[in-house]
Amino acid sequence: MTEPSVPDAPDDPAEAAGRRPETTTEREDPDEPLLDGPYRVLESTRDREEWLFIDPAGDPTYVPHEGHGALDERVRGLRPGYRVDAEFDWTGDDPVVESLDVLERSLFAFVADADPVFEAAQSCWETARRDGQAMNSRVTYTTDGDPAGVVYTFADQPGQRDLFAEFRDGVKPLDPLVDRLAQGEDPPFEAFVLDPDDPYVVVYIVVEKDGMVADTVRDTYDLTRPTEPLVEDGTRGATGPENDPEPTTPDADADDPSGEDT
């Protein structure tokens, strides 16, 4: 499983009050939405009950939980990490959702002041620091030798960029990492972004949503698993949890069997 570095983030989103970004490009139809889906759904950090939709170019739009008529319940049922297709009515102060289709039900979680950091992440960071690299990645494995997830570490950039905040706010999208994993594994996944006291940020993308590794991470950082009202089948998997392969926990030494970091 070959893992890439994250590409440079787009410029910071405009501080517009939830409206589509300004553009200087002339369009034949001035009513045509400027944002192109699909969108990744994130939790808004503003003091409003709203979602942050990020399009593939990194452009943001803030979507209130309510005000969408018959689609209110569906909009409220979204969760951070979902990927959706949506169409909007832009004529009011806030965008109004006119259609909404959930394409992928991955879950994202963000943990500030994360302590402790599990061993695979710590080892990944120490390797990067020893090699003078700002970023490193490695694969973790189940006891059966199957990929359990991919952990990335990114060196902090004090005084320049707050990487944890950029991941959380969609300025630095997680999609390149998620999409890379999806080349060899089937989503949905669970992605955890951790900001420890040490000078680096951790991104851990777990292959099996609702699986034992994801549950262990949630238990470690006291992360409640969100209810998902839009999931038609609420089971933990096609075969049920009793048949899931037992993975190593994130605290275990999850080196590549070859002995090399991936």
Short mmCIF file of C-alpha atoms in Angstrom, two decimals:
data_model
loop_
_atom_site.label_atom_id
_atom_site.label_comp_id
_atom_site.label_asym_id
_atom_site.label_seq_id
_atom_site.Cartn_x
_atom_site.Cartn_y
_atom_site.Cartn_z
CA MET A 1 0.00 0.00 0.00
CA THR A 2 1.85 3.09 -1.22
CA GLU A 3 0.83 6.30 0.51
CA PRO A 4 1.28 9.87 -0.76
CA SER A 5 2.01 13.10 0.98
CA VAL A 6 -0.84 15.58 1.19
CA PRO A 7 -0.71 18.18 -1.58
CA ASP A 8 -0.52 21.85 -0.74
CA ALA A 9 -3.79 23.22 0.55
CA PRO A 10 -5.77 25.81 -1.37
CA ASP A 11 -5.84 29.35 -0.08
CA ASP A 12 -7.80 30.00 3.08
CA PRO A 13 -11.55 30.12 2.45
CA ALA A 14 -13.11 33.56 2.27
CA GLU A 15 -14.77 34.72 5.45
CA ALA A 16 -18.12 35.04 3.72
CA ALA A 17 -21.22 34.40 5.78
CA GLY A 18 -22.08 31.08 4.24
CA ARG A 19 -22.53 32.31 0.69
CA ARG A 20 -20.80 30.92 -2.35
CA PRO A 21 -17.27 32.28 -2.92
CA GLU A 22 -16.82 35.31 -5.09
CA THR A 23 -15.35 34.84 -8.52
CA THR A 24 -14.23 37.07 -11.36
CA THR A 25 -15.10 34.46 -14.00
CA GLU A 26 -17.99 35.53 -16.25
CA ARG A 27 -20.72 32.94 -16.63
CA GLU A 28 -23.47 32.61 -19.20
CA ASP A 29 -26.01 31.79 -16.50
CA PRO A 30 -25.55 34.07 -13.46
CA ASP A 31 -27.86 31.84 -11.39
CA GLU A 32 -25.67 28.76 -11.89
CA PRO A 33 -24.07 27.62 -8.58
CA LEU A 34 -20.38 28.37 -8.38
CA LEU A 35 -19.46 25.36 -6.27
CA ASP A 36 -19.05 21.97 -7.91
CA GLY A 37 -19.72 18.80 -5.95
CA PRO A 38 -19.32 16.29 -4.60
CA TYR A 39 -18.83 17.88 -1.20
CA ARG A 40 -17.13 16.63 1.95
CA VAL A 41 -19.18 17.46 5.05
CA LEU A 42 -17.39 18.87 8.09
CA GLU A 43 -18.51 20.33 11.40
CA SER A 44 -18.62 24.12 11.25
CA THR A 45 -16.47 25.84 13.88
CA ARG A 46 -18.61 28.97 13.75
CA ASP A 47 -21.15 29.63 16.50
CA ARG A 48 -24.09 28.39 14.44
CA GLU A 49 -25.88 25.10 13.92
CA GLU A 50 -24.56 24.42 10.45
CA TRP A 51 -22.38 22.14 8.34
CA LEU A 52 -19.34 23.12 6.36
CA PHE A 53 -19.43 21.71 2.82
CA ILE A 54 -16.05 21.58 1.06
CA ASP A 55 -15.97 21.07 -2.71
CA PRO A 56 -13.10 19.38 -4.60
CA ALA A 57 -11.35 22.74 -5.12
CA GLY A 58 -11.37 23.38 -1.37
CA ASP A 59 -14.04 26.07 -1.59
CA PRO A 60 -16.41 26.27 1.41
CA THR A 61 -20.08 26.83 1.85
CA TYR A 62 -21.90 26.92 5.18
CA VAL A 63 -25.18 25.03 5.25
CA PRO A 64 -27.59 25.62 8.18
CA HIS A 65 -29.14 22.55 9.77
CA GLU A 66 -32.60 23.96 9.11
CA GLY A 67 -34.39 26.03 6.50
CA HIS A 68 -34.54 23.40 3.76
CA GLY A 69 -38.22 22.48 4.03
CA ALA A 70 -38.84 18.77 3.57
CA LEU A 71 -35.06 18.13 3.51
CA ASP A 72 -34.43 19.50 7.03
CA GLU A 73 -34.33 16.06 8.65
CA ARG A 74 -32.00 14.75 5.96
CA VAL A 75 -29.63 17.70 6.31
CA ARG A 76 -29.58 17.37 10.11
CA GLY A 77 -28.83 13.65 9.69
CA LEU A 78 -25.50 14.29 7.96
CA ARG A 79 -22.30 13.54 9.85
CA PRO A 80 -18.72 14.89 9.57
CA GLY A 81 -16.88 12.89 6.92
CA TYR A 82 -19.85 12.13 4.69
CA ARG A 83 -19.42 12.85 0.99
CA VAL A 84 -22.55 14.17 -0.69
CA ASP A 85 -23.97 15.53 -3.89
CA ALA A 86 -26.19 18.57 -3.38
CA GLU A 87 -27.92 21.35 -5.26
CA PHE A 88 -28.70 24.72 -3.69
CA ASP A 89 -31.00 27.67 -4.00
CA TRP A 90 -28.78 30.73 -3.56
CA THR A 91 -31.42 33.45 -3.60
CA GLY A 92 -31.65 33.92 0.19
CA ASP A 93 -29.18 34.88 2.90
CA ASP A 94 -28.21 31.24 3.39
CA PRO A 95 -27.96 28.46 0.80
CA VAL A 96 -31.05 26.25 0.77
CA VAL A 97 -30.59 22.59 -0.10
CA GLU A 98 -32.85 21.53 -2.96
CA SER A 99 -31.48 18.00 -3.40
CA LEU A 100 -29.12 15.87 -1.34
CA ASP A 101 -27.62 12.44 -2.04
CA VAL A 102 -25.17 10.74 0.33
CA LEU A 103 -22.40 9.11 -1.70
CA GLU A 104 -20.12 7.85 1.08
CA ARG A 105 -20.57 7.55 4.83
CA SER A 106 -17.02 7.85 6.15
CA LEU A 107 -16.69 9.46 9.57
CA PHE A 108 -14.14 12.14 10.54
CA ALA A 109 -13.22 13.03 14.13
CA PHE A 110 -10.83 15.68 15.44
CA VAL A 111 -9.12 15.52 18.83
CA ALA A 112 -7.27 18.51 20.29
CA ASP A 113 -4.80 17.86 23.13
CA ALA A 114 -4.69 14.17 22.20
CA ASP A 115 -2.95 12.14 24.89
CA PRO A 116 -1.62 9.50 24.76
CA VAL A 117 -0.47 9.03 21.17
CA PHE A 118 -0.54 5.39 20.14
CA GLU A 119 2.73 3.62 19.45
CA ALA A 120 2.44 3.38 15.65
CA ALA A 121 1.99 7.15 15.37
CA GLN A 122 4.83 7.87 17.78
CA SER A 123 7.15 5.56 15.85
CA CYS A 124 6.09 7.11 12.54
CA TRP A 125 6.92 10.57 13.86
CA GLU A 126 10.27 9.51 15.32
CA THR A 127 11.26 8.03 11.95
CA ALA A 128 10.35 11.26 10.18
CA ARG A 129 12.30 13.34 12.69
CA ARG A 130 15.34 11.05 12.45
CA ASP A 131 15.28 11.31 8.65
CA GLY A 132 14.72 15.07 8.67
CA GLN A 133 11.32 14.74 6.97
CA ALA A 134 8.28 16.90 7.67
CA MET A 135 5.87 14.07 6.88
CA ASN A 136 5.82 10.29 7.17
CA SER A 137 3.30 7.46 6.84
CA ARG A 138 3.01 3.80 7.67
CA VAL A 139 0.43 1.05 7.39
CA THR A 140 -0.98 -0.72 10.43
CA TYR A 141 -2.09 -4.35 10.17
CA THR A 142 -4.54 -6.77 11.73
CA THR A 143 -3.28 -9.94 13.36
CA ASP A 144 -4.28 -11.69 10.13
CA GLY A 145 -1.89 -9.48 8.17
CA ASP A 146 -4.61 -7.40 6.53
CA PRO A 147 -4.30 -3.60 6.40
CA ALA A 148 -6.04 -2.05 9.41
CA GLY A 149 -5.33 1.57 8.48
CA VAL A 150 -2.77 4.17 7.53
CA VAL A 151 -1.19 6.59 9.98
CA TYR A 152 0.37 9.88 8.87
CA THR A 153 2.40 12.34 10.91
CA PHE A 154 2.97 15.96 9.91
CA ALA A 155 5.46 18.24 11.62
CA ASP A 156 3.99 21.35 13.21
CA GLN A 157 4.89 24.68 11.65
CA PRO A 158 4.85 27.08 14.62
CA GLY A 159 4.14 30.67 13.68
CA GLN A 160 3.31 29.69 10.10
CA ARG A 161 0.41 27.24 9.93
CA ASP A 162 -1.88 25.48 12.36
CA LEU A 163 -2.14 22.15 10.56
CA PHE A 164 -4.69 20.69 12.95
CA ALA A 165 -7.02 23.66 12.40
CA GLU A 166 -6.49 23.45 8.63
CA PHE A 167 -7.53 19.80 8.57
CA ARG A 168 -10.50 20.50 10.84
CA ASP A 169 -11.69 23.49 8.78
CA GLY A 170 -11.14 21.86 5.38
CA VAL A 171 -8.39 24.28 4.37
CA LYS A 172 -6.11 21.27 4.03
CA PRO A 173 -8.46 18.55 2.75
CA LEU A 174 -8.23 14.98 3.94
CA ASP A 175 -9.67 13.77 0.64
CA PRO A 176 -6.32 13.05 -1.06
CA LEU A 177 -5.50 10.60 1.73
CA VAL A 178 -8.97 9.08 1.83
CA ASP A 179 -9.08 8.73 -1.95
CA ARG A 180 -5.64 7.13 -2.00
CA LEU A 181 -6.73 4.50 0.52
CA ALA A 182 -9.91 3.92 -1.51
CA GLN A 183 -7.77 2.75 -4.43
CA GLY A 184 -7.10 -0.47 -2.55
CA GLU A 185 -9.83 -0.61 0.10
CA ASP A 186 -13.57 -0.02 0.03
CA PRO A 187 -14.96 2.96 1.93
CA PRO A 188 -16.55 4.01 4.20
CA PHE A 189 -13.59 4.62 6.52
CA GLU A 190 -13.03 6.40 9.81
CA ALA A 191 -10.46 9.19 9.91
CA PHE A 192 -9.05 10.56 13.17
CA VAL A 193 -7.02 13.78 13.29
CA LEU A 194 -5.07 14.12 16.54
CA ASP A 195 -3.20 17.13 17.91
CA PRO A 196 -0.84 15.86 20.66
CA ASP A 197 1.44 17.90 22.89
CA ASP A 198 4.39 16.78 20.77
CA PRO A 199 5.24 18.95 17.73
CA TYR A 200 3.31 17.02 15.10
CA VAL A 201 -0.21 16.24 13.93
CA VAL A 202 -1.50 12.69 13.40
CA VAL A 203 -3.98 11.55 10.77
CA TYR A 204 -5.10 7.94 11.20
CA ILE A 205 -7.44 6.56 8.54
CA VAL A 206 -8.97 3.26 9.64
CA VAL A 207 -10.11 0.85 6.95
CA GLU A 208 -13.06 -0.71 8.74
CA LYS A 209 -15.71 1.73 9.87
CA ASP A 210 -17.31 0.61 13.15
CA GLY A 211 -14.58 -2.03 13.49
CA MET A 212 -12.47 -2.88 16.50
CA VAL A 213 -9.59 -0.56 15.62
CA ALA A 214 -11.92 2.41 15.16
CA ASP A 215 -13.68 1.53 18.42
CA THR A 216 -10.33 1.37 20.23
CA VAL A 217 -9.37 4.83 18.99
CA ARG A 218 -12.73 6.19 20.09
CA ASP A 219 -12.37 4.59 23.52
CA THR A 220 -8.85 5.98 23.90
CA TYR A 221 -9.91 9.56 23.22
CA ASP A 222 -13.43 9.36 24.68
CA LEU A 223 -15.08 9.93 21.30
CA THR A 224 -18.75 9.02 21.24
CA ARG A 225 -19.75 7.19 18.10
CA PRO A 226 -22.39 9.35 16.41
CA THR A 227 -25.80 8.01 15.55
CA GLU A 228 -26.34 7.85 11.81
CA PRO A 229 -30.02 8.29 10.97
CA LEU A 230 -29.33 8.26 7.22
CA VAL A 231 -27.79 4.79 7.25
CA GLU A 232 -30.39 2.38 5.90
CA ASP A 233 -28.71 -0.67 7.46
CA GLY A 234 -27.44 0.00 10.97
CA THR A 235 -25.50 -3.23 11.33
CA ARG A 236 -21.75 -3.19 11.90
CA GLY A 237 -20.98 -5.03 8.70
CA ALA A 238 -22.14 -7.65 6.26
CA THR A 239 -21.06 -10.51 8.48
CA GLY A 240 -21.61 -8.94 11.90
CA PRO A 241 -19.08 -8.02 14.58
CA GLU A 242 -18.71 -11.58 15.80
CA ASN A 243 -17.09 -12.53 12.47
CA ASP A 244 -14.80 -9.53 12.16
CA PRO A 245 -11.07 -10.42 12.15
CA GLU A 246 -9.37 -9.42 15.36
CA PRO A 247 -7.03 -6.48 14.64
CA THR A 248 -4.15 -5.24 16.64
CA THR A 249 -5.04 -2.21 18.70
CA PRO A 250 -3.41 1.11 17.80
CA ASP A 251 -1.15 0.73 20.85
CA ALA A 252 0.45 -2.37 19.43
CA ASP A 253 3.61 -2.29 17.36
CA ALA A 254 2.09 -2.35 13.88
CA ASP A 255 5.19 -2.31 11.73
CA ASP A 256 5.12 -3.53 8.15
CA PRO A 257 6.13 -7.23 8.31
CA SER A 258 9.02 -6.36 6.02
CA GLY A 259 10.43 -4.17 8.74
CA GLU A 260 10.18 -1.02 6.63
CA ASP A 261 7.92 1.96 7.19
CA THR A 262 5.44 2.41 4.40
#
